Short mmCIF file of C-alpha atoms and ligand atoms in Angstrom, two decimals:
data_model
loop_
_atom_site.label_atom_id
_atom_site.label_comp_id
_atom_site.label_asym_id
_atom_site.label_seq_id
_atom_site.Cartn_x
_atom_site.Cartn_y
_atom_site.Cartn_z
CA UNK A 678 0.00 0.00 0.00
CA UNK A 679 2.62 2.55 1.10
CA UNK A 680 4.93 1.06 -1.52
CA UNK A 681 2.35 1.68 -4.23
CA UNK A 682 1.95 5.26 -3.05
CA UNK A 683 5.71 5.81 -3.02
CA UNK A 684 6.02 4.55 -6.59
CA UNK A 685 3.12 6.73 -7.72
CA UNK A 686 4.68 9.75 -6.01
CA UNK A 687 8.01 9.13 -7.73
CA UNK A 688 6.29 8.85 -11.13
CA UNK A 689 4.32 12.03 -10.44
CA UNK A 690 7.52 13.87 -9.49
CA UNK A 691 9.23 12.70 -12.65
CA UNK A 692 6.22 13.68 -14.79
CA UNK A 693 6.00 17.08 -13.09
CA UNK A 694 9.67 17.89 -13.60
CA UNK A 695 9.96 16.58 -17.15
CA UNK A 696 6.73 18.15 -18.45
CA UNK A 697 7.51 21.33 -16.51
CA UNK A 698 10.88 21.39 -18.24
CA UNK A 699 9.07 21.20 -21.57
CA UNK A 700 7.26 24.42 -20.67
CA UNK A 701 10.14 26.47 -19.24
CA UNK A 702 13.01 24.84 -21.21
CA UNK A 703 15.24 24.88 -18.19
CA UNK A 704 17.38 22.31 -19.94
CA UNK A 705 17.31 20.97 -23.47
CA UNK A 706 13.97 19.03 -23.60
CA UNK A 707 15.57 16.10 -25.39
CA UNK A 708 17.89 15.54 -22.43
CA UNK A 709 15.08 14.90 -19.99
CA UNK A 710 12.62 12.37 -21.43
CA UNK A 711 9.01 12.44 -20.24
CA UNK A 712 7.08 9.35 -19.13
CA UNK A 713 5.09 9.58 -22.35
CA UNK A 714 8.23 9.36 -24.48
CA UNK A 715 9.58 6.47 -22.50
CA UNK A 716 6.29 4.58 -22.86
CA UNK A 717 6.37 5.27 -26.58
CA UNK A 718 9.91 3.90 -26.94
CA UNK A 719 8.86 0.94 -24.82
CA UNK A 720 5.84 0.17 -27.00
CA UNK A 721 7.88 0.59 -30.17
CA UNK A 722 10.57 -1.79 -29.03
CA UNK A 723 7.98 -4.30 -27.85
CA UNK A 724 6.30 -4.10 -31.26
CA UNK A 725 9.45 -4.63 -33.31
CA UNK A 726 10.59 -7.40 -30.98
CA UNK A 727 13.88 -5.74 -30.07
CA UNK A 728 13.02 -5.44 -26.38
CA UNK A 729 12.18 -9.13 -26.05
CA UNK A 730 15.45 -10.00 -27.77
CA UNK A 731 17.42 -7.69 -25.49
CA UNK A 732 15.76 -9.02 -22.35
CA UNK A 733 16.18 -12.68 -23.27
CA UNK A 734 19.78 -12.14 -24.38
CA UNK A 735 20.63 -10.49 -21.05
CA UNK A 736 18.66 -12.97 -18.99
CA UNK A 737 20.31 -15.95 -20.65
CA UNK A 738 23.73 -14.46 -19.88
CA UNK A 739 22.68 -13.72 -16.31
CA UNK A 740 21.22 -17.20 -15.87
CA UNK A 741 24.33 -18.92 -17.23
CA UNK A 742 26.85 -16.81 -15.36
CA UNK A 743 24.85 -16.83 -12.15
CA UNK A 744 24.08 -20.54 -12.45
CA UNK A 745 27.72 -21.50 -12.85
CA UNK A 746 28.80 -19.19 -10.04
CA UNK A 747 26.02 -20.41 -7.74
CA UNK A 748 26.96 -24.06 -8.29
CA UNK A 749 30.63 -23.33 -7.62
CA UNK A 750 29.90 -21.09 -4.62
CA UNK A 751 27.64 -23.73 -3.12
CA UNK A 752 30.11 -26.57 -3.54
CA UNK A 753 33.15 -24.63 -2.42
CA UNK A 754 31.29 -22.72 0.31
CA UNK A 755 30.06 -25.94 1.91
CA UNK A 756 33.49 -27.53 1.57
CA UNK A 757 35.18 -24.54 3.23
CA UNK A 758 32.48 -24.49 5.89
CA UNK A 759 32.95 -28.13 6.89
CA UNK A 760 36.70 -28.55 6.47
CA UNK A 761 39.10 -26.40 8.44
CA UNK A 762 42.19 -27.29 6.34
CA UNK A 763 40.40 -26.28 3.14
CA UNK A 764 39.23 -23.08 4.82
CA UNK A 765 42.74 -22.14 5.90
CA UNK A 766 43.96 -22.80 2.37
CA UNK A 767 41.22 -20.90 0.55
CA UNK A 768 40.66 -17.96 2.88
CA UNK A 769 43.86 -15.98 2.09
CA UNK A 770 43.34 -16.38 -1.65
CA UNK A 771 39.79 -15.09 -1.38
CA UNK A 772 40.83 -12.21 0.84
CA UNK A 773 43.45 -11.22 -1.71
CA UNK A 774 41.24 -11.32 -4.79
CA UNK A 775 37.94 -10.16 -3.36
CA UNK A 776 38.68 -6.46 -2.75
CA UNK A 777 39.62 -5.91 -6.42
CA UNK A 778 36.57 -4.32 -8.09
CA UNK A 779 35.42 -6.92 -10.64
CA UNK A 780 34.92 -4.22 -13.29
CA UNK A 781 38.69 -3.71 -13.26
CA UNK A 782 38.96 -7.20 -14.72
CA UNK A 783 36.30 -6.76 -17.37
CA UNK A 784 38.81 -5.86 -20.12
CA UNK A 785 40.75 -8.98 -19.16
CA UNK A 786 37.66 -11.08 -19.78
CA UNK A 787 37.20 -9.49 -23.18
CA UNK A 788 40.83 -10.23 -24.01
CA UNK A 789 40.53 -13.82 -22.86
CA UNK A 790 37.06 -14.74 -24.05
CA UNK A 791 36.50 -12.38 -26.97
CA UNK A 792 33.40 -10.36 -27.71
CA UNK A 793 31.01 -13.32 -27.79
CA UNK A 794 28.80 -14.76 -25.08
CA UNK A 795 31.62 -16.42 -23.19
CA UNK A 796 33.16 -13.16 -21.94
CA UNK A 797 29.87 -11.89 -20.48
CA UNK A 798 28.95 -15.19 -18.89
CA UNK A 799 32.42 -15.57 -17.42
CA UNK A 800 32.40 -12.02 -16.13
CA UNK A 801 29.03 -12.39 -14.42
CA UNK A 802 30.16 -15.70 -12.99
CA UNK A 803 33.36 -14.19 -11.68
CA UNK A 804 31.64 -11.18 -10.14
CA UNK A 805 28.84 -13.05 -8.41
CA UNK A 806 30.94 -15.98 -7.25
CA UNK A 807 32.80 -14.22 -4.42
CA UNK A 808 29.94 -12.69 -2.48
CA UNK A 809 27.89 -15.87 -2.82
CA UNK A 810 30.79 -18.08 -1.82
CA UNK A 811 31.58 -15.96 1.23
CA UNK A 812 27.92 -15.88 2.30
CA UNK A 813 27.45 -19.64 1.82
CA UNK A 814 30.60 -20.46 3.77
CA UNK A 815 29.56 -18.07 6.55
CA UNK A 816 26.11 -19.63 6.87
CA UNK A 817 27.63 -23.12 6.99
CA UNK A 818 30.08 -22.00 9.68
CA UNK A 819 27.20 -20.53 11.68
CA UNK A 820 25.39 -23.88 11.95
CA UNK A 821 24.91 -24.65 15.64
CA UNK A 822 27.54 -27.29 16.55
CA UNK A 823 25.07 -28.76 19.04
CA UNK A 824 22.89 -29.83 16.10
CA UNK A 825 25.88 -31.74 14.74
CA UNK A 826 26.42 -33.40 18.12
CA UNK A 827 22.75 -34.33 18.34
CA UNK A 828 22.84 -35.86 14.86
CA UNK A 829 26.16 -37.64 15.45
CA UNK A 830 24.80 -39.30 18.59
CA UNK A 831 21.83 -40.49 16.53
CA UNK A 832 24.27 -42.24 14.21
CA UNK A 833 24.93 -39.64 11.50
CA UNK A 834 27.99 -40.16 9.30
CA UNK A 835 29.93 -37.22 7.82
CA UNK A 836 27.87 -37.34 4.67
CA UNK A 837 24.64 -37.51 6.71
CA UNK A 838 25.76 -34.46 8.66
CA UNK A 839 26.24 -32.44 5.49
CA UNK A 840 23.06 -33.64 3.82
CA UNK A 841 20.68 -33.77 6.75
CA UNK A 842 21.96 -31.12 9.15
CA UNK A 843 24.35 -28.61 7.59
CA UNK A 844 22.43 -28.03 4.35
CA UNK A 845 18.97 -27.62 5.91
CA UNK A 846 20.33 -25.54 8.78
CA UNK A 847 22.29 -23.28 6.42
CA UNK A 848 19.56 -23.11 3.77
CA UNK A 849 18.08 -19.77 4.88
CA UNK A 850 21.54 -18.20 4.62
CA UNK A 851 22.17 -19.94 1.31
CA UNK A 852 18.96 -18.54 -0.18
CA UNK A 853 19.96 -15.05 0.94
CA UNK A 854 23.35 -15.62 -0.72
CA UNK A 855 21.64 -16.62 -3.98
CA UNK A 856 19.37 -13.58 -3.85
CA UNK A 857 22.40 -11.39 -3.35
CA UNK A 858 24.21 -13.03 -6.25
CA UNK A 859 21.25 -12.76 -8.61
CA UNK A 860 20.77 -9.08 -7.83
CA UNK A 861 24.45 -8.52 -8.43
CA UNK A 862 24.29 -10.40 -11.75
CA UNK A 863 21.60 -8.02 -13.00
CA UNK A 864 23.79 -5.19 -11.77
CA UNK A 865 26.92 -6.16 -13.65
CA UNK A 866 25.34 -7.44 -16.85
CA UNK A 867 24.86 -3.81 -17.87
CA UNK A 868 28.54 -3.06 -17.44
CA UNK A 869 29.52 -6.17 -19.33
CA UNK A 870 27.21 -5.27 -22.20
CA UNK A 871 28.38 -1.67 -22.34
CA UNK A 872 31.70 -2.96 -23.52
CA UNK A 873 31.69 -5.00 -26.65
CA UNK A 874 28.20 -6.42 -26.91
CA UNK A 875 25.85 -6.41 -29.85
CA UNK A 876 22.69 -7.31 -27.95
CA UNK A 877 21.20 -7.20 -24.50
CA UNK A 878 19.78 -4.52 -22.23
CA UNK A 879 23.18 -2.94 -21.62
CA UNK A 880 23.66 -2.72 -25.36
CA UNK A 881 20.17 -1.21 -25.71
CA UNK A 882 21.09 1.48 -23.21
CA UNK A 883 24.43 2.15 -24.88
CA UNK A 884 22.64 2.41 -28.21
CA UNK A 885 20.42 5.07 -26.64
CA UNK A 886 23.56 7.04 -25.96
CA UNK A 887 25.10 6.48 -29.39
CA UNK A 888 21.96 7.55 -31.26
CA UNK A 889 21.12 10.22 -28.70
CA UNK A 890 17.84 8.74 -27.49
CA UNK A 891 17.62 9.40 -23.73
CA UNK A 892 14.13 7.88 -23.57
CA UNK A 893 15.61 4.56 -24.63
CA UNK A 894 18.24 4.82 -21.87
CA UNK A 895 15.58 5.43 -19.23
CA UNK A 896 13.41 2.66 -20.65
CA UNK A 897 16.30 0.18 -20.47
CA UNK A 898 17.06 1.19 -16.92
CA UNK A 899 13.42 0.82 -15.83
CA UNK A 900 13.14 -2.62 -17.44
CA UNK A 901 16.25 -3.71 -15.52
CA UNK A 902 14.71 -2.42 -12.30
CA UNK A 903 11.50 -4.31 -12.97
CA UNK A 904 13.41 -7.52 -13.69
CA UNK A 905 15.33 -7.10 -10.44
CA UNK A 906 12.21 -6.61 -8.33
CA UNK A 907 10.42 -9.49 -10.04
CA UNK A 908 13.33 -11.86 -9.40
CA UNK A 909 13.57 -10.73 -5.80
CA UNK A 910 9.84 -11.16 -5.22
CA UNK A 911 10.02 -14.68 -6.65
CA UNK A 912 12.89 -15.64 -4.36
CA UNK A 913 11.21 -14.12 -1.32
CA UNK A 914 8.06 -16.10 -2.08
CA UNK A 915 10.14 -19.26 -2.44
CA UNK A 916 11.77 -18.53 0.91
CA UNK A 917 8.38 -18.13 2.59
CA UNK A 918 7.11 -21.51 1.45
CA UNK A 919 10.45 -23.20 2.11
CA UNK A 920 10.88 -21.92 5.66
CA UNK A 921 7.45 -22.57 7.05
CA UNK A 922 9.19 -23.92 10.18
CA UNK A 923 10.49 -20.50 11.12
CA UNK A 924 7.17 -18.74 10.82
CA UNK A 925 5.03 -21.61 12.04
CA UNK A 926 4.55 -19.99 15.43
CA UNK A 927 3.10 -16.83 13.96
CA UNK A 928 0.66 -18.58 11.64
CA UNK A 929 -0.80 -21.17 13.95
CA UNK B 1210 29.66 -53.85 33.01
CA UNK B 1211 27.87 -51.67 30.47
CA UNK B 1212 30.08 -48.59 30.82
CA UNK B 1213 33.57 -48.60 32.30
CA UNK B 1214 35.21 -45.26 33.02
CA UNK B 1215 38.86 -46.10 33.63
CA UNK B 1216 41.22 -43.55 35.18
CA UNK B 1217 39.81 -40.79 33.00
CA UNK B 1218 41.41 -37.37 33.33
CA UNK B 1219 40.76 -34.31 31.24
CA UNK B 1220 42.58 -30.98 31.11
CA UNK B 1221 41.66 -27.98 29.04
CA UNK B 1222 44.22 -25.61 27.61
CA UNK B 1223 43.10 -22.01 27.56
CA UNK B 1224 45.45 -19.06 26.94
CA UNK B 1225 48.41 -21.44 27.06
CA UNK B 1226 47.47 -22.62 30.55
CA UNK B 1227 46.43 -26.18 31.27
CA UNK B 1228 43.70 -26.54 33.83
CA UNK B 1229 42.57 -29.95 34.96
CA UNK B 1230 38.82 -30.46 34.80
CA UNK B 1231 38.60 -34.15 35.70
CA UNK B 1232 41.12 -36.22 37.65
CA UNK B 1233 41.28 -40.01 37.76
CA UNK B 1234 37.63 -40.83 37.37
CA UNK B 1235 36.87 -44.52 37.84
CA UNK B 1236 33.28 -45.62 37.51
CA UNK B 1237 31.59 -48.84 36.47
CA UNK B 1238 27.99 -48.60 35.38
CA UNK B 1239 25.97 -51.80 35.28
CA UNK B 1240 23.57 -52.65 32.48
CA UNK B 1241 20.14 -51.04 33.10
CA UNK B 1242 21.49 -48.90 35.88
CA UNK B 1243 20.48 -45.26 36.27
CA UNK B 1244 23.31 -43.16 37.68
CA UNK B 1245 22.89 -39.55 38.72
CA UNK B 1246 25.93 -37.27 38.76
CA UNK B 1247 25.87 -34.48 41.33
CA UNK B 1248 28.47 -31.85 42.13
CA UNK B 1249 29.21 -28.15 42.30
CA UNK B 1250 29.04 -26.07 39.15
CA UNK B 1251 32.20 -26.39 37.10
CA UNK B 1252 33.30 -29.70 38.64
CA UNK B 1253 33.31 -31.45 35.28
CA UNK B 1254 29.97 -33.28 35.10
CA UNK B 1255 29.25 -32.15 31.56
CA UNK B 1256 32.82 -32.86 30.59
CA UNK B 1257 32.53 -36.45 31.81
CA UNK B 1258 29.23 -36.91 30.00
CA UNK B 1259 30.69 -35.44 26.80
CA UNK B 1260 33.62 -37.83 27.01
CA UNK B 1261 31.30 -40.82 27.37
CA UNK B 1262 29.22 -39.46 24.48
CA UNK B 1263 32.38 -39.29 22.36
CA UNK B 1264 32.19 -35.52 21.81
CA UNK B 1265 35.42 -34.97 23.77
CA UNK B 1266 38.57 -37.05 24.04
CA UNK B 1267 39.95 -37.68 27.50
CA UNK B 1268 43.49 -36.45 28.15
CA UNK B 1269 44.25 -39.86 29.64
CA UNK B 1270 42.29 -42.97 30.53
CA UNK B 1271 39.66 -44.86 28.55
CA UNK B 1272 35.94 -45.33 28.34
CA UNK B 1273 34.68 -48.80 27.49
CA UNK B 1274 31.15 -49.43 26.36
CA UNK B 1275 30.27 -53.12 26.22
CA UNK B 1276 34.01 -53.68 26.59
CA UNK B 1277 34.95 -51.67 23.50
CA UNK B 1278 36.73 -48.31 23.71
CA UNK B 1279 34.76 -45.22 22.75
CA UNK B 1280 36.28 -43.36 19.80
CA UNK B 1281 33.48 -40.94 18.92
CA UNK B 1282 29.74 -40.36 19.10
CA UNK B 1283 27.52 -43.24 18.06
CA UNK B 1284 23.95 -44.45 17.87
CA UNK B 1285 24.52 -46.80 20.83
CA UNK B 1286 24.67 -43.75 23.14
CA UNK B 1287 21.67 -41.44 22.85
CA UNK B 1288 22.06 -37.94 24.24
CA UNK B 1289 19.44 -35.60 25.71
CA UNK B 1290 20.75 -32.06 26.03
CA UNK B 1291 19.69 -29.39 28.46
CA UNK B 1292 18.80 -27.04 25.58
CA UNK B 1293 16.81 -29.79 23.77
CA UNK B 1294 18.67 -29.24 20.44
CA UNK B 1295 15.83 -30.31 18.18
CA UNK B 1296 16.16 -29.94 14.40
CA UNK B 1297 14.04 -26.81 13.86
CA UNK B 1298 13.28 -27.57 10.19
CA UNK B 1299 11.74 -30.94 11.01
CA UNK B 1300 8.36 -31.59 12.58
CA UNK B 1301 8.10 -33.33 15.93
CA UNK B 1302 7.64 -36.58 14.06
CA UNK B 1303 10.56 -35.82 11.73
CA UNK B 1304 12.76 -35.24 14.76
CA UNK B 1305 11.74 -38.50 16.40
CA UNK B 1306 12.29 -40.38 13.12
CA UNK B 1307 15.70 -38.79 12.46
CA UNK B 1308 17.90 -41.66 13.64
CA UNK B 1309 15.66 -44.22 11.94
CA UNK B 1310 15.90 -42.30 8.67
CA UNK B 1311 19.69 -42.46 8.91
CA UNK B 1312 19.49 -46.21 9.34
CA UNK B 1313 17.30 -46.51 6.25
CA UNK B 1314 14.24 -47.80 8.10
CA UNK B 1315 11.25 -47.72 5.68
CA UNK B 1316 8.76 -44.86 6.15
CA UNK B 1317 5.80 -46.82 7.52
CA UNK B 1318 8.01 -48.60 10.02
CA UNK B 1319 9.47 -45.25 11.07
CA UNK B 1320 6.01 -43.81 11.53
CA UNK B 1321 4.98 -46.75 13.68
CA UNK B 1322 8.03 -46.46 15.94
CA UNK B 1323 7.75 -42.66 16.20
CA UNK B 1324 4.10 -42.99 17.14
CA UNK B 1325 4.92 -45.45 19.88
CA UNK B 1326 7.42 -43.09 21.51
CA UNK B 1327 5.28 -40.01 20.99
CA UNK B 1328 2.56 -41.91 22.84
CA UNK B 1329 5.02 -42.74 25.59
CA UNK B 1330 5.78 -39.04 26.12
CA UNK B 1331 2.20 -37.91 25.47
CA UNK B 1332 2.77 -35.90 22.29
CA UNK B 1333 0.90 -37.84 19.59
CA UNK B 1334 -1.47 -34.95 18.88
CA UNK B 1335 1.50 -32.61 18.31
CA UNK B 1336 3.33 -34.84 15.84
CA UNK B 1337 2.98 -32.43 12.92
CA UNK B 1338 4.09 -29.30 14.77
CA UNK B 1339 7.47 -27.65 14.42
CA UNK B 1340 9.74 -27.17 17.45
CA UNK B 1341 9.12 -23.37 17.54
CA UNK B 1342 5.50 -24.13 18.30
CA UNK B 1343 6.25 -26.14 21.44
CA UNK B 1344 6.80 -25.22 25.08
CA UNK B 1345 10.07 -26.09 26.81
CA UNK B 1346 8.59 -29.16 28.49
CA UNK B 1347 7.17 -30.40 25.20
CA UNK B 1348 10.51 -29.90 23.45
CA UNK B 1349 12.26 -31.88 26.14
CA UNK B 1350 9.72 -34.68 25.68
CA UNK B 1351 10.46 -34.70 21.94
CA UNK B 1352 14.18 -34.88 22.70
CA UNK B 1353 13.59 -37.87 24.96
CA UNK B 1354 11.36 -39.58 22.38
CA UNK B 1355 13.96 -38.90 19.69
CA UNK B 1356 16.67 -40.53 21.79
CA UNK B 1357 14.51 -43.54 22.70
CA UNK B 1358 13.18 -44.15 19.17
CA UNK B 1359 16.74 -44.70 18.00
CA UNK B 1360 16.97 -47.65 20.41
CA UNK B 1361 20.31 -46.89 22.05
CA UNK B 1362 21.26 -49.07 24.99
CA UNK B 1363 22.69 -46.04 26.80
CA UNK B 1364 21.18 -42.62 27.30
CA UNK B 1365 23.25 -39.67 28.48
CA UNK B 1366 21.29 -36.76 29.91
CA UNK B 1367 22.90 -33.45 30.89
CA UNK B 1368 20.55 -31.51 33.18
CA UNK B 1369 17.69 -32.39 30.85
CA UNK B 1370 15.07 -30.82 33.12
CA UNK B 1371 17.23 -27.91 34.29
CA UNK B 1372 15.42 -25.27 32.25
CA UNK B 1373 11.91 -26.33 33.29
CA UNK B 1374 9.61 -25.08 36.01
CA UNK B 1375 9.24 -27.19 39.16
CA UNK B 1376 5.89 -28.77 38.24
CA UNK B 1377 6.87 -29.71 34.68
CA UNK B 1378 10.10 -31.02 36.07
CA UNK B 1379 8.38 -33.39 38.50
CA UNK B 1380 6.00 -34.58 35.81
CA UNK B 1381 8.90 -35.37 33.48
CA UNK B 1382 10.80 -37.10 36.30
CA UNK B 1383 7.80 -39.33 36.85
CA UNK B 1384 7.54 -39.93 33.12
CA UNK B 1385 11.22 -40.85 32.89
CA UNK B 1386 10.85 -43.23 35.85
CA UNK B 1387 7.85 -44.85 34.17
CA UNK B 1388 9.67 -45.11 30.80
CA UNK B 1389 12.73 -46.60 32.50
CA UNK B 1390 10.62 -49.37 34.02
CA UNK B 1391 9.56 -50.32 30.47
CA UNK B 1392 12.69 -49.61 28.45
CA UNK B 1393 15.48 -50.56 30.88
CA UNK B 1394 18.19 -48.31 29.50
CA UNK B 1395 21.53 -47.62 31.06
CA UNK B 1396 21.32 -43.95 31.98
CA UNK B 1397 23.89 -41.39 33.03
CA UNK B 1398 21.99 -38.38 34.30
CA UNK B 1399 23.61 -35.08 35.33
CA UNK B 1400 21.58 -32.90 37.66
CA UNK B 1401 21.90 -30.16 40.27
CA UNK B 1402 18.81 -31.33 42.10
CA UNK B 1403 19.40 -33.75 44.94
CA UNK B 1404 15.68 -34.56 45.08
CA UNK B 1405 15.72 -35.41 41.40
CA UNK B 1406 18.76 -37.63 41.91
CA UNK B 1407 17.23 -39.53 44.84
CA UNK B 1408 13.95 -39.86 42.95
CA UNK B 1409 15.52 -41.35 39.81
CA UNK B 1410 18.84 -42.96 40.61
CA UNK B 1411 19.97 -46.47 41.44
CA UNK B 1412 23.22 -44.83 42.51
CA UNK B 1413 24.10 -41.19 43.09
CA UNK B 1414 27.68 -40.18 42.34
CA UNK B 1415 28.78 -37.01 44.15
CA UNK B 1416 31.80 -35.24 42.67
CA UNK B 1417 34.26 -32.92 44.35
CA UNK B 1418 34.65 -29.27 43.43
CA UNK B 1419 36.95 -28.58 40.43
CA UNK B 1420 39.04 -30.37 39.38
CA UNK B 1421 36.40 -33.07 39.61
CA UNK B 1422 37.03 -36.38 41.32
CA UNK B 1423 34.52 -38.84 42.65
CA UNK B 1424 33.83 -37.95 46.27
CA UNK B 1425 31.26 -40.49 47.31
CA UNK B 1426 28.79 -42.91 45.80
CA UNK B 1427 25.37 -43.55 47.34
CA UNK B 1428 23.38 -46.63 46.44
CA UNK B 1429 19.72 -45.67 46.70
CA UNK B 1430 17.88 -48.65 48.11
CA UNK B 1431 14.33 -47.50 47.59
CA UNK B 1432 11.44 -49.21 45.78
CA UNK B 1433 11.11 -48.61 42.01
CA UNK B 1434 8.15 -46.29 42.46
CA UNK B 1435 9.33 -43.68 44.91
CA UNK B 1436 7.51 -41.46 47.34
CA UNK B 1437 9.21 -38.08 47.71
CA UNK B 1438 7.77 -37.73 51.21
CA UNK B 1439 8.76 -41.13 52.60
CA UNK B 1440 11.14 -40.85 55.58
CA UNK B 1441 13.76 -43.01 53.84
CA UNK B 1442 13.64 -40.66 50.85
CA UNK B 1443 14.25 -37.55 52.92
CA UNK B 1444 16.91 -39.45 54.84
CA UNK B 1445 18.89 -39.96 51.60
CA UNK B 1446 18.20 -36.41 50.61
CA UNK B 1447 19.67 -34.87 53.75
CA UNK B 1448 22.64 -37.25 53.79
CA UNK B 1449 23.58 -36.39 50.19
CA UNK B 1450 22.88 -32.70 50.77
CA UNK B 1451 25.43 -32.67 53.57
CA UNK B 1452 28.13 -34.17 51.33
CA UNK B 1453 27.33 -31.91 48.37
CA UNK B 1454 27.34 -28.83 50.62
CA UNK B 1455 30.90 -29.53 51.77
CA UNK B 1456 32.04 -29.36 48.16
CA UNK B 1457 29.93 -26.35 47.19
CA UNK B 1458 31.36 -24.55 50.24
CA UNK B 1459 34.88 -25.18 48.91
CA UNK B 1460 34.01 -23.39 45.67
CA UNK B 1461 33.09 -20.29 47.65
CA UNK B 1462 36.13 -20.29 49.88
N1 ATP C 565 35.80 -26.40 25.95
C1 ATP C 565 36.38 -26.02 27.12
N2 ATP C 565 37.52 -25.29 27.10
C2 ATP C 565 38.10 -24.89 28.24
N3 ATP C 565 37.64 -25.18 29.46
C3 ATP C 565 36.51 -25.89 29.55
C4 ATP C 565 35.80 -26.34 28.37
N4 ATP C 565 34.71 -27.02 28.77
C5 ATP C 565 34.72 -26.99 30.11
N5 ATP C 565 35.79 -26.32 30.58
C6 ATP C 565 36.14 -26.13 32.00
O1 ATP C 565 36.11 -27.38 32.64
C7 ATP C 565 35.51 -27.30 33.90
C8 ATP C 565 34.36 -28.26 34.01
O2 ATP C 565 33.30 -27.81 33.15
P1 ATP C 565 31.92 -28.58 33.03
O3 ATP C 565 31.12 -27.87 32.02
O4 ATP C 565 32.19 -30.01 32.79
O5 ATP C 565 31.31 -28.39 34.49
P2 ATP C 565 29.89 -28.86 35.04
O6 ATP C 565 30.15 -29.71 36.21
O7 ATP C 565 29.07 -29.43 33.97
O8 ATP C 565 29.28 -27.47 35.53
P3 ATP C 565 27.74 -27.03 35.54
O9 ATP C 565 27.12 -27.72 36.69
O10 ATP C 565 27.82 -25.54 35.79
O11 ATP C 565 27.15 -27.37 34.24
C9 ATP C 565 35.14 -25.84 34.09
O12 ATP C 565 36.15 -25.22 34.86
C10 ATP C 565 35.11 -25.28 32.70
O13 ATP C 565 35.49 -23.93 32.72
MG1 MG C 566 27.32 -28.83 32.94
#
C-alpha cells in the first residue's frame, strides 16, 4: 500500500519535472525524457521485438553466469564451511582477490574470451561468485555445533551431517546468498554489455547514448529495475514456502 | 559392566594454561542402571558426559562401552541435552524419526516407531508441529522420544530438566521413571537437584569441586516407584545434601 503510493509519487515527481521542463526549457527538452516518451519507446521496441530480444539475451547471460557461479559457490562454500584445512587454504586467496573491483577485470575477460557470449557469462560468474561463496561459507560455519552433536549421537555419518543437518540448517543463509548473487548479476550485466556487446539490455542502453535517445536509456534502466524486483519477489516467495518452520509460530 | 570409566582425566588448555577439569575418574555402570551425577558447578559433570558421548577425548584414561573403547559419538549412546537441540526444520515426528531415517528404516516402520514413543511421552497430537510451536517441556519430551526411538542401549542426559519449572520437572521425572521401568536403558543423568537424583537414581555419584574427582557414591535402596515424602527418601536427601554442601562450600572459599 505505502509502496504503491511511493512509486506513484516518484512517477508524479518525474512527470511534473519533465513536463515542466518542456514548458520552461530549463534544460534541453531532449535531455530529460518524459514518461510519455519512455512509454512510446517501450511500445515501439515491444512491437518490433527488439526489447524481447534484449531481455532474453541479457537474462540468458545472467542465468548462465549466475548458475555456474552459484553451483561453484555452493560446492566450495560448503566444503570450506565443513573442512578447516580447506578453509585455511582458501581464505587468504579469497581475501586477496575479493577487494579488487570486478569491473577492473572486465577488459581482461574481453581479451581472454573475446566479444562473444563467453566473456559476459564468465564475467558475471566471476563477479557473483565471491559474495555468494563468502555468504554460503559463513552460513555453513554458523550452523549450531550442538545440532551436529545431536545428529552424530543419533548415528549420522559425515555425509549424513552435510546432507541432513548442515544443508537444511544453512539453507536460509544460502537462499539469501543466492538472492544477493542474482541481484548482483543483473547489476553487472549492464557493465559487461556496455563494452563489446551487440545485444542485451546494456547494449540497448548504450545504443540510446550512441543515437542520442535518452528515452531509450531510461526505458532500459526501468526494465532492468523491474526484472530485479520481479526476481527478488520470486525468491522471497520461495523462501516463505520453504521456511514454514520459522514462521510456524506466527501462523498457527 | 555396560560402561567402564577407567582412570579418566581431562585438562583444558586455555590461553596457554592447562587446567585440569577431571582427575582419575573410575566408575563402572551396570547394564540397566540409572546413575545420577551431582556436584558443584564447574566440577566437570558435563565434561565427563561429553567424554562418554564421544564428543570430547579424555586427556588420559579410557571409556569402554560393552568392553569396546569409545572413539566418537555413536547411535549406541543417545544424548538428551539441556537445551533440547531439536532440528528446527523438522516436525516433531521428523525429529523423532531422524535416527531411523539415517538407518534406512522404511517410512511406515518409522512412523509406527515414532508414534509409539510419541505416545510414551504424550505428544501424539502434536506430531505435525514444528519445534518453535512447542513449550520447553514439550521440546524436552520430543528430545527424549527422539533418543529412545533410535533404540540406544545407553542414554546420556545433561541436566535435561534444568530449564523447566518445578511442576513440569516433577512430571517429566515421573515420566522418565515410568519409561525406564519399560525400556530398561543404562542412563547417566547429570543434575543439580538432589531430590531429582534420589527420585531417579539407582546410585548417586557425588563429585568434588573442580578439578572433579569422585567424592562419594550412594546406592539408593528404595522401591522402584518412589515417594518423595517417605522418611527413607528424605533421609537420603539430607545425607547427600550434607556431602554436596561440603564441596559447594569449597568453591566459595
Ligand atoms: N571447551 C572447554 N575449554 C576450556 N575449558 C573448559 C571447556 N569445557 C569446560 N571447561 C572447563 O572445565 C571445567 C568443568 O566444566 P563442566 O562444564 O564439565 O562443568 P559442570 O560440572 O558441567 O558445571 P555445571 O554444573 O555448571 O554445568 C570448568 O572449569 C570449565 O570452565
Ligand atoms: Mg554442565
